[in-house]
Short mmCIF file of C-alpha atoms and ligand atoms in Angstrom, two decimals:
data_model
loop_
_atom_site.label_atom_id
_atom_site.label_comp_id
_atom_site.label_asym_id
_atom_site.label_seq_id
_atom_site.Cartn_x
_atom_site.Cartn_y
_atom_site.Cartn_z
CA MET O 290 55.49 92.57 84.50
CA ARG O 291 53.16 91.18 81.86
CA ILE O 292 55.07 92.86 79.08
CA ILE O 293 58.30 91.24 80.18
CA TYR O 294 56.69 87.81 79.92
CA ILE O 295 55.27 88.60 76.54
CA LEU O 296 58.72 89.57 75.32
CA LEU O 297 60.45 86.70 77.07
CA ILE O 298 58.36 83.85 75.77
CA PRO O 299 59.10 84.39 72.06
CA ALA O 300 62.75 84.95 72.94
CA LEU O 301 62.86 81.63 74.79
CA MET O 302 61.08 79.84 71.98
CA LEU O 303 63.58 81.23 69.52
CA LEU O 304 66.41 79.97 71.72
CA MET O 305 64.92 76.49 71.89
CA VAL O 306 64.42 76.32 68.12
CA SER O 307 67.89 77.59 67.30
CA SER O 308 69.54 75.00 69.56
CA GLY O 309 67.20 72.24 68.44
CA CYS O 310 69.93 70.37 66.61
CA ARG O 311 72.07 70.11 69.75
CA GLU O 312 70.68 67.18 71.68
CA ASP O 313 72.08 68.26 75.04
CA GLU O 314 70.17 71.51 75.14
CA ALA O 315 66.98 70.30 73.47
CA SER O 316 66.42 67.54 76.07
CA PRO O 317 69.01 68.22 78.75
CA PHE O 318 67.93 65.55 81.21
CA TYR O 319 68.44 61.82 81.18
CA GLU O 320 65.19 59.83 81.04
CA PRO O 321 65.06 56.02 81.37
CA SER O 322 63.99 54.55 78.05
CA PRO O 323 61.76 52.61 77.93
CA ALA O 324 60.06 54.23 80.93
CA LEU O 325 60.40 52.53 84.32
CA PRO O 326 57.65 49.97 84.98
CA VAL O 327 54.89 50.83 87.47
CA HIS O 328 56.32 48.48 90.11
CA PHE O 329 59.43 50.71 90.25
CA PRO O 330 59.41 53.86 92.37
CA SER O 331 60.21 57.00 90.38
CA LEU O 332 63.94 57.61 89.97
CA PRO O 333 65.32 59.48 93.00
CA VAL O 334 67.74 62.21 91.93
CA PRO O 335 69.08 64.71 94.49
CA ASN O 336 67.99 68.27 93.58
CA ALA O 337 71.54 69.55 93.54
CA LYS O 338 72.74 66.71 91.30
CA PRO O 339 70.58 66.89 88.15
CA LEU O 340 71.10 64.09 85.65
CA THR O 341 72.02 66.24 82.69
CA LYS O 342 73.18 64.49 79.56
CA ALA O 343 76.51 66.33 79.71
CA ARG O 344 77.16 65.01 83.25
CA VAL O 345 76.17 61.45 82.38
CA LYS O 346 78.37 61.49 79.29
CA LEU O 347 81.35 62.79 81.25
CA GLY O 348 80.74 60.29 84.07
CA LYS O 349 80.67 57.41 81.62
CA LYS O 350 83.93 58.49 80.02
CA LEU O 351 85.57 58.71 83.44
CA PHE O 352 84.17 55.33 84.51
CA PHE O 353 85.85 53.59 81.58
CA ASP O 354 89.09 55.60 81.64
CA PRO O 355 92.23 54.18 83.31
CA ILE O 356 93.41 57.80 83.73
CA LEU O 357 92.06 57.68 87.30
CA SER O 358 94.52 54.99 88.42
CA ARG O 359 98.08 55.77 89.49
CA ASP O 360 99.82 54.02 86.60
CA SER O 361 96.89 54.51 84.19
CA SER O 362 96.42 50.73 84.04
CA ILE O 363 92.90 50.17 85.43
CA SER O 364 89.52 51.87 85.22
CA CYS O 365 86.38 51.40 87.30
CA ALA O 366 85.29 48.95 84.58
CA SER O 367 88.35 46.73 85.17
CA CYS O 368 86.60 45.45 88.32
CA HIS O 369 83.00 46.33 87.37
CA LEU O 370 82.49 44.59 84.01
CA PRO O 371 79.44 45.76 82.02
CA GLN O 372 78.81 42.27 80.60
CA LYS O 373 78.72 40.93 84.19
CA ALA O 374 76.17 43.53 85.36
CA PHE O 375 79.24 45.52 86.47
CA ALA O 376 80.39 42.82 88.91
CA ASP O 377 83.78 41.08 88.82
CA PRO O 378 83.94 37.37 87.94
CA ARG O 379 87.17 37.12 89.99
CA GLN O 380 86.74 36.31 93.69
CA PHE O 381 88.90 39.31 94.57
CA SER O 382 89.71 42.12 92.17
CA LEU O 383 93.27 43.14 91.37
CA GLY O 384 94.26 46.78 91.71
CA VAL O 385 97.37 48.53 90.37
CA ASP O 386 100.60 46.52 90.77
CA GLY O 387 98.49 43.37 91.15
CA GLN O 388 97.35 44.36 94.66
CA MET O 389 94.52 42.08 95.77
CA GLY O 390 91.40 43.44 97.48
CA LYS O 391 89.61 41.76 100.38
CA ARG O 392 86.03 41.77 99.10
CA ASN O 393 84.29 40.61 95.96
CA ALA O 394 83.32 43.57 93.75
CA PRO O 395 79.52 43.92 93.73
CA ALA O 396 77.33 44.44 90.68
CA LEU O 397 76.35 48.04 89.92
CA PHE O 398 72.74 48.75 88.92
CA ASN O 399 69.72 50.53 90.40
CA LEU O 400 72.21 52.35 92.61
CA ALA O 401 70.07 55.49 92.46
CA TYR O 402 67.77 53.70 94.92
CA GLY O 403 70.58 52.62 97.26
CA LEU O 404 70.58 53.89 100.84
CA SER O 405 74.26 53.13 101.50
CA PHE O 406 77.20 51.85 99.51
CA PHE O 407 79.84 49.19 100.06
CA ARG O 408 79.07 45.81 101.52
CA ASP O 409 79.26 47.29 105.03
CA GLY O 410 77.39 50.48 104.08
CA ALA O 411 80.50 52.60 104.70
CA THR O 412 79.30 55.54 102.62
CA PRO O 413 75.87 57.17 102.39
CA THR O 414 76.17 58.72 98.92
CA LEU O 415 77.30 57.65 95.48
CA GLU O 416 79.33 60.83 95.15
CA ARG O 417 81.45 60.06 98.23
CA GLN O 418 81.83 56.45 97.22
CA VAL O 419 83.82 57.46 94.11
CA LEU O 420 86.74 58.74 96.19
CA PHE O 421 87.45 55.36 97.81
CA PRO O 422 88.55 53.28 94.80
CA ILE O 423 90.64 56.18 93.48
CA GLU O 424 92.64 56.43 96.71
CA ASP O 425 92.55 52.81 97.93
CA PRO O 426 96.08 51.31 97.76
CA SER O 427 94.63 47.96 96.67
CA GLU O 428 92.55 49.57 93.92
CA MET O 429 93.61 52.64 91.90
CA HIS O 430 96.15 53.83 94.48
CA ASN O 431 96.09 57.42 93.26
CA THR O 432 95.73 60.84 94.89
CA LEU O 433 93.12 63.46 94.07
CA PRO O 434 95.61 66.25 93.22
CA VAL O 435 97.28 63.95 90.67
CA VAL O 436 93.93 62.98 89.13
CA ILE O 437 92.71 66.58 88.87
CA GLU O 438 96.03 67.74 87.40
CA ARG O 439 95.85 64.99 84.75
CA LEU O 440 92.28 65.88 83.85
CA ARG O 441 93.11 69.59 83.58
CA SER O 442 96.00 68.98 81.19
CA HIS O 443 94.06 66.45 79.10
CA PRO O 444 93.00 67.38 75.53
CA THR O 445 89.24 66.73 75.97
CA TYR O 446 88.32 66.64 79.69
CA PRO O 447 88.47 70.40 80.29
CA GLY O 448 85.86 70.93 77.55
CA LEU O 449 83.64 68.14 78.87
CA PHE O 450 83.76 69.51 82.45
CA GLN O 451 82.99 72.95 81.05
CA GLN O 452 79.87 71.60 79.32
CA ALA O 453 78.80 69.58 82.36
CA PHE O 454 79.58 71.99 85.21
CA GLY O 455 80.81 75.24 83.69
CA THR O 456 84.16 74.82 85.47
CA GLN O 457 87.49 73.22 84.80
CA PRO O 458 87.95 69.69 86.19
CA THR O 459 87.38 69.59 89.99
CA VAL O 460 86.94 66.82 92.56
CA ASP O 461 83.25 67.72 92.99
CA GLY O 462 82.71 67.60 89.25
CA LEU O 463 84.49 64.25 89.01
CA THR O 464 82.40 62.63 91.73
CA ASP O 465 79.13 64.23 90.56
CA ALA O 466 79.70 63.08 86.98
CA ILE O 467 80.50 59.47 87.87
CA ALA O 468 77.54 59.34 90.28
CA ALA O 469 75.29 60.75 87.54
CA PHE O 470 76.38 57.99 85.15
CA GLU O 471 75.85 55.40 87.89
CA ARG O 472 72.28 56.64 88.48
CA THR O 473 71.50 55.81 84.85
CA LEU O 474 72.54 52.15 85.34
CA LEU O 475 68.95 50.98 85.66
CA SER O 476 67.96 47.35 85.34
CA TYR O 477 64.22 46.74 85.05
CA GLN O 478 63.63 44.59 81.98
CA SER O 479 63.96 41.01 83.24
CA PRO O 480 61.43 38.27 82.45
CA TYR O 481 60.17 38.74 86.02
CA ASP O 482 59.43 42.41 85.29
CA ARG O 483 57.52 41.41 82.15
CA PHE O 484 55.62 38.89 84.27
CA LEU O 485 54.64 41.60 86.76
CA ALA O 486 53.54 43.79 83.85
CA GLY O 487 51.03 41.12 82.90
CA ASP O 488 52.86 38.81 80.47
CA SER O 489 52.37 35.52 82.30
CA SER O 490 54.20 33.59 79.55
CA SER O 491 57.52 35.28 80.41
CA LEU O 492 58.11 32.84 83.30
CA ASP O 493 57.98 29.12 82.58
CA ALA O 494 56.37 26.61 84.95
CA ALA O 495 59.61 25.90 86.86
CA GLN O 496 60.27 29.61 87.32
CA GLN O 497 56.75 30.18 88.58
CA ARG O 498 57.13 27.35 91.11
CA GLY O 499 60.50 28.84 92.10
CA MET O 500 58.83 32.21 92.58
CA GLN O 501 56.36 30.65 95.04
CA LEU O 502 59.27 29.19 97.00
CA PHE O 503 61.18 32.48 96.92
CA PHE O 504 58.21 34.41 98.28
CA GLY O 505 57.12 31.63 100.63
CA GLU O 506 57.65 30.97 104.33
CA LYS O 507 59.77 27.85 103.82
CA ALA O 508 62.73 29.42 102.01
CA GLU O 509 62.11 32.90 103.48
CA CYS O 510 64.24 34.63 100.81
CA PHE O 511 61.85 37.55 100.27
CA HIS O 512 62.09 38.79 103.87
CA CYS O 513 65.54 40.18 103.12
CA HIS O 514 65.62 40.11 99.31
CA GLY O 515 62.20 41.73 98.96
CA GLY O 516 60.72 44.69 97.10
CA PHE O 517 61.20 45.85 93.52
CA ASN O 518 64.98 45.60 93.79
CA PHE O 519 65.19 42.35 95.77
CA THR O 520 66.91 43.96 98.73
CA ASP O 521 65.76 45.49 102.01
CA GLU O 522 68.95 47.68 101.98
CA MET O 523 69.62 46.41 105.53
CA PHE O 524 72.49 44.48 107.11
CA HIS O 525 72.19 40.85 108.15
CA ASN O 526 74.36 37.97 109.23
CA ASN O 527 73.32 35.14 106.92
CA GLY O 528 75.35 32.49 108.71
CA LEU O 529 78.32 32.06 106.40
CA TYR O 530 80.86 31.57 109.19
CA GLU O 531 81.26 30.86 112.89
CA GLN O 532 84.18 33.30 112.88
CA TYR O 533 84.21 36.10 110.33
CA ALA O 534 87.60 37.18 108.93
CA ASP O 535 85.78 40.25 107.58
CA PRO O 536 83.76 41.91 110.37
CA GLY O 537 81.32 43.55 107.89
CA ARG O 538 79.05 46.21 109.38
CA TRP O 539 80.98 46.06 112.66
CA ARG O 540 83.79 47.94 110.89
CA ILE O 541 81.47 50.97 110.68
CA THR O 542 79.50 50.82 113.94
CA GLY O 543 81.84 48.93 116.30
CA LYS O 544 78.76 47.19 117.77
CA ALA O 545 79.18 43.51 118.65
CA SER O 546 75.68 42.91 117.29
CA ASP O 547 76.88 44.02 113.83
CA MET O 548 79.72 41.49 113.58
CA GLY O 549 79.43 39.47 110.37
CA LYS O 550 76.53 41.54 109.01
CA PHE O 551 76.60 42.63 105.38
CA LYS O 552 74.29 44.67 103.18
CA THR O 553 71.67 42.53 101.48
CA PRO O 554 72.62 42.50 97.79
CA SER O 555 69.96 42.81 95.11
CA LEU O 556 69.31 39.49 93.39
CA ARG O 557 68.59 41.06 90.02
CA ASN O 558 71.08 39.84 87.40
CA ILE O 559 72.35 37.30 89.92
CA ALA O 560 73.05 34.70 87.22
CA TYR O 561 75.70 37.05 85.76
CA THR O 562 77.50 37.96 88.97
CA ALA O 563 79.18 34.82 90.38
CA PRO O 564 81.05 34.32 92.64
CA TYR O 565 78.72 35.19 95.52
CA MET O 566 78.79 36.78 98.99
CA HIS O 567 81.09 39.54 100.33
CA ASP O 568 84.15 37.33 99.88
CA GLY O 569 83.07 35.55 96.71
CA SER O 570 83.27 32.28 98.65
CA LEU O 571 80.30 30.58 96.96
CA SER O 572 80.88 29.92 93.29
CA SER O 573 77.42 28.97 92.04
CA LEU O 574 73.72 29.46 92.74
CA GLU O 575 73.56 25.75 93.58
CA GLU O 576 76.05 26.38 96.41
CA VAL O 577 74.02 29.39 97.54
CA VAL O 578 70.81 27.37 97.76
CA GLU O 579 72.70 24.58 99.59
CA HIS O 580 74.00 27.18 102.03
CA TYR O 581 70.56 28.55 102.88
CA SER O 582 68.81 25.19 103.08
CA SER O 583 71.53 23.92 105.45
CA GLY O 584 70.66 26.75 107.83
CA GLY O 585 74.20 28.16 107.77
CA LYS O 586 76.81 28.20 110.54
CA ALA O 587 76.05 28.99 114.15
CA HIS O 588 76.80 32.63 114.95
CA PRO O 589 75.27 34.74 117.73
CA ASN O 590 74.23 37.37 115.15
CA LYS O 591 72.81 34.99 112.58
CA SER O 592 69.35 36.12 111.53
CA VAL O 593 66.48 33.99 112.88
CA LEU O 594 65.31 33.73 109.26
CA ILE O 595 68.36 31.62 108.38
CA ARG O 596 67.42 28.14 109.52
CA ARG O 597 67.47 24.70 108.03
CA PHE O 598 64.73 23.81 105.55
CA ILE O 599 64.28 20.86 103.26
CA LEU O 600 63.91 21.26 99.51
CA SER O 601 63.52 18.43 97.04
CA GLU O 602 65.92 18.34 94.06
CA GLN O 603 63.08 19.66 91.92
CA GLU O 604 62.44 22.55 94.32
CA LYS O 605 66.11 23.51 94.34
CA GLN O 606 66.12 23.62 90.57
CA ASP O 607 62.89 25.63 90.54
CA LEU O 608 64.30 28.20 92.93
CA ILE O 609 67.42 28.58 90.80
CA ALA O 610 65.27 28.80 87.66
CA PHE O 611 63.42 31.72 89.28
CA LEU O 612 66.71 33.46 90.08
CA HIS O 613 67.56 33.20 86.38
CA ALA O 614 64.28 35.01 85.60
CA LEU O 615 65.85 38.10 87.21
CA SER O 616 68.44 38.38 84.43
CA ASP O 617 68.05 41.53 82.36
CA GLU O 618 69.66 40.97 78.97
CA THR O 619 68.92 44.45 77.74
CA PHE O 620 70.91 45.79 80.69
CA ILE O 621 73.88 43.55 79.95
CA HIS O 622 73.93 44.51 76.26
CA ASN O 623 72.90 48.16 76.53
CA PRO O 624 75.29 50.18 74.33
CA ALA O 625 74.66 53.22 76.55
CA PHE O 626 76.62 51.41 79.27
CA ARG O 627 79.65 50.67 77.10
CA PRO O 628 82.58 52.97 76.37
CA GLU O 629 82.18 55.10 73.24
C1 LIG K 1900 90.37 47.09 91.93
C2 LIG K 1900 88.97 46.84 91.73
C3 LIG K 1900 87.99 47.99 91.78
C4 LIG K 1900 88.07 49.19 91.11
C5 LIG K 1900 89.17 49.69 90.20
C6 LIG K 1900 86.85 49.88 91.42
N1 LIG K 1900 86.07 49.14 92.25
FE1 LIG K 1900 84.23 49.63 92.91
N2 LIG K 1900 84.27 48.08 94.19
C7 LIG K 1900 85.27 47.13 94.25
C8 LIG K 1900 85.06 46.30 95.41
C9 LIG K 1900 85.93 45.13 95.83
C10 LIG K 1900 83.91 46.80 96.06
C11 LIG K 1900 83.31 46.30 97.37
C12 LIG K 1900 84.12 46.93 98.49
C13 LIG K 1900 83.42 46.92 99.81
O1 LIG K 1900 82.25 46.61 99.90
O2 LIG K 1900 84.08 47.25 100.81
C14 LIG K 1900 83.44 47.90 95.25
C15 LIG K 1900 82.28 48.63 95.53
C16 LIG K 1900 81.78 49.65 94.72
C17 LIG K 1900 80.50 50.30 94.89
C18 LIG K 1900 79.47 50.00 95.96
C19 LIG K 1900 78.33 49.20 95.39
C20 LIG K 1900 77.32 48.79 96.42
O3 LIG K 1900 76.35 48.14 96.03
O4 LIG K 1900 77.46 49.07 97.61
C21 LIG K 1900 80.40 51.23 93.90
C22 LIG K 1900 79.23 52.17 93.63
C23 LIG K 1900 81.62 51.18 93.12
N3 LIG K 1900 82.44 50.20 93.64
C24 LIG K 1900 81.93 52.02 92.08
C25 LIG K 1900 83.22 52.14 91.56
C26 LIG K 1900 83.68 53.26 90.76
C27 LIG K 1900 82.82 54.44 90.34
C28 LIG K 1900 84.99 53.03 90.46
C29 LIG K 1900 85.96 53.90 89.69
C30 LIG K 1900 86.15 55.23 90.21
C31 LIG K 1900 85.33 51.75 91.08
N4 LIG K 1900 84.24 51.26 91.75
C32 LIG K 1900 86.57 51.15 90.96
C33 LIG K 1900 86.29 46.98 93.36
C34 LIG K 1900 86.73 47.98 92.51
C1 LIG K 1901 68.27 37.23 106.84
C2 LIG K 1901 68.24 37.84 105.54
C3 LIG K 1901 68.43 36.96 104.33
C4 LIG K 1901 67.66 35.89 103.92
C5 LIG K 1901 66.44 35.30 104.61
C6 LIG K 1901 68.21 35.46 102.66
N1 LIG K 1901 69.29 36.21 102.34
FE1 LIG K 1901 70.44 36.01 100.69
N2 LIG K 1901 71.72 37.39 101.42
C7 LIG K 1901 71.58 38.11 102.59
C8 LIG K 1901 72.78 38.87 102.85
C9 LIG K 1901 73.02 39.80 104.02
C10 LIG K 1901 73.67 38.55 101.82
C11 LIG K 1901 75.10 39.07 101.65
C12 LIG K 1901 76.05 38.23 102.48
C13 LIG K 1901 77.50 38.56 102.23
O1 LIG K 1901 77.79 39.55 101.55
O2 LIG K 1901 78.36 37.83 102.72
C14 LIG K 1901 72.97 37.64 100.94
C15 LIG K 1901 73.52 37.13 99.77
C16 LIG K 1901 72.82 36.33 98.86
C17 LIG K 1901 73.30 35.96 97.56
C18 LIG K 1901 74.62 36.38 96.96
C19 LIG K 1901 74.47 37.77 96.35
C20 LIG K 1901 75.73 38.33 95.81
O3 LIG K 1901 75.64 39.28 95.01
O4 LIG K 1901 76.82 37.89 96.19
C21 LIG K 1901 72.33 35.20 96.97
C22 LIG K 1901 72.37 34.59 95.58
C23 LIG K 1901 71.26 35.07 97.92
N3 LIG K 1901 71.58 35.77 99.06
C24 LIG K 1901 70.09 34.37 97.70
C25 LIG K 1901 69.15 34.10 98.69
C26 LIG K 1901 68.10 33.12 98.58
C27 LIG K 1901 67.85 32.29 97.35
C28 LIG K 1901 67.45 33.11 99.77
C29 LIG K 1901 66.32 32.20 100.20
C30 LIG K 1901 66.66 30.79 100.19
C31 LIG K 1901 68.09 34.09 100.63
N4 LIG K 1901 69.13 34.67 99.95
C32 LIG K 1901 67.70 34.40 101.91
C33 LIG K 1901 70.47 38.09 103.39
C34 LIG K 1901 69.47 37.13 103.34
#
């Protein structure tokens, strides 16, 4: 046994040295850089879905490539714009043939920590989520056999799938690669994060007052938008309507108590992602604060935390100033999240 090890170790070392110039082999796994701050949990990555550089690279190419849509006109990034924290500034996104969707496209970041995806939590994994936009008639309106056929007859994709998965293009490879890229979309460098790391000058006086309001028992925001990612990952009715055109979580569970409940969105990068709410019905953070302080509309499922409270003009501005402190400019401008 021992002898085998003794022989193996120099052989392995030789292998590592000889491939040293090829980045993918020398450090095959994606690492957040700079490292995640201590107030972030370590990055959850499923064992069977390692974040290799080859997978992330392939996933990024696919994310920005209109090849996935039926008429090759739109990519994931047509509705998830990198400079908008991967949200869509339009109230409703347009799919192929100008088809209009029914929900506002959410921002995409820190998805590796997500417990469910879509505003009603329709899918439990990032991998499964990928299939929906590809097949949705109001989005890419394509079929998987067509997509896989296109990728297999493409000049570069077969090689990239080979590097990433050791196979030709497959549906599993496609969804694993895009999910891998999505897990690298990490946002953790806002002024608020620098504040938590000890730099008290990164929030000005208004933002610090706004932070007290946000985490206080008058505005109650933190009960739902709490934790390192400003979301409890749960579903709530926040009193937008008396009658909901979009039933939200009810669509998944069929329970009357879930009518009008939607997943709590993270508030990181919120200044970049207007319009707001599942239907993009509120166009500014001022309108959002007005909504909450008014106590919202009467609905049997409205959370008890949504009730009228009075804020002075100054307090409203402070609260909004704090929300701006959650903007992560490095995330918005990160070249790693732009097409090559
Ligand atoms: C035509 C516009 C459009 C396209 C194209 C599109 N999306 Fe989306 N995306 C949306 C909308 C709208 C939602 C919200 C739908 C819902 O909640 O029911 C969404 C939701 C998501 C979510 C869930 C986020 C969360 O926080 O729950 C992910 C992840 C996502 N899209 C990734 C992708 C990927 C990957 C692609 C490409 C394969 C893609 N999208 C293509 C519009 C689009
Ligand atoms: C009872 C839980 C709850 C409380 C308390 C709460 N929110 Fe929300 N918030 C939600 C849910 C759920 C949504 C998504 C609603 C939808 O999609 O229609 C949301 C959406 C938002 C949005 C829009 C996010 C987006 O991406 O569209 C903002 C901004 C926001 N809340 C800010 C606040 C602020 C500020 C407070 C405190 C004044 C607050 N929230 C209190 C649950 C809550």
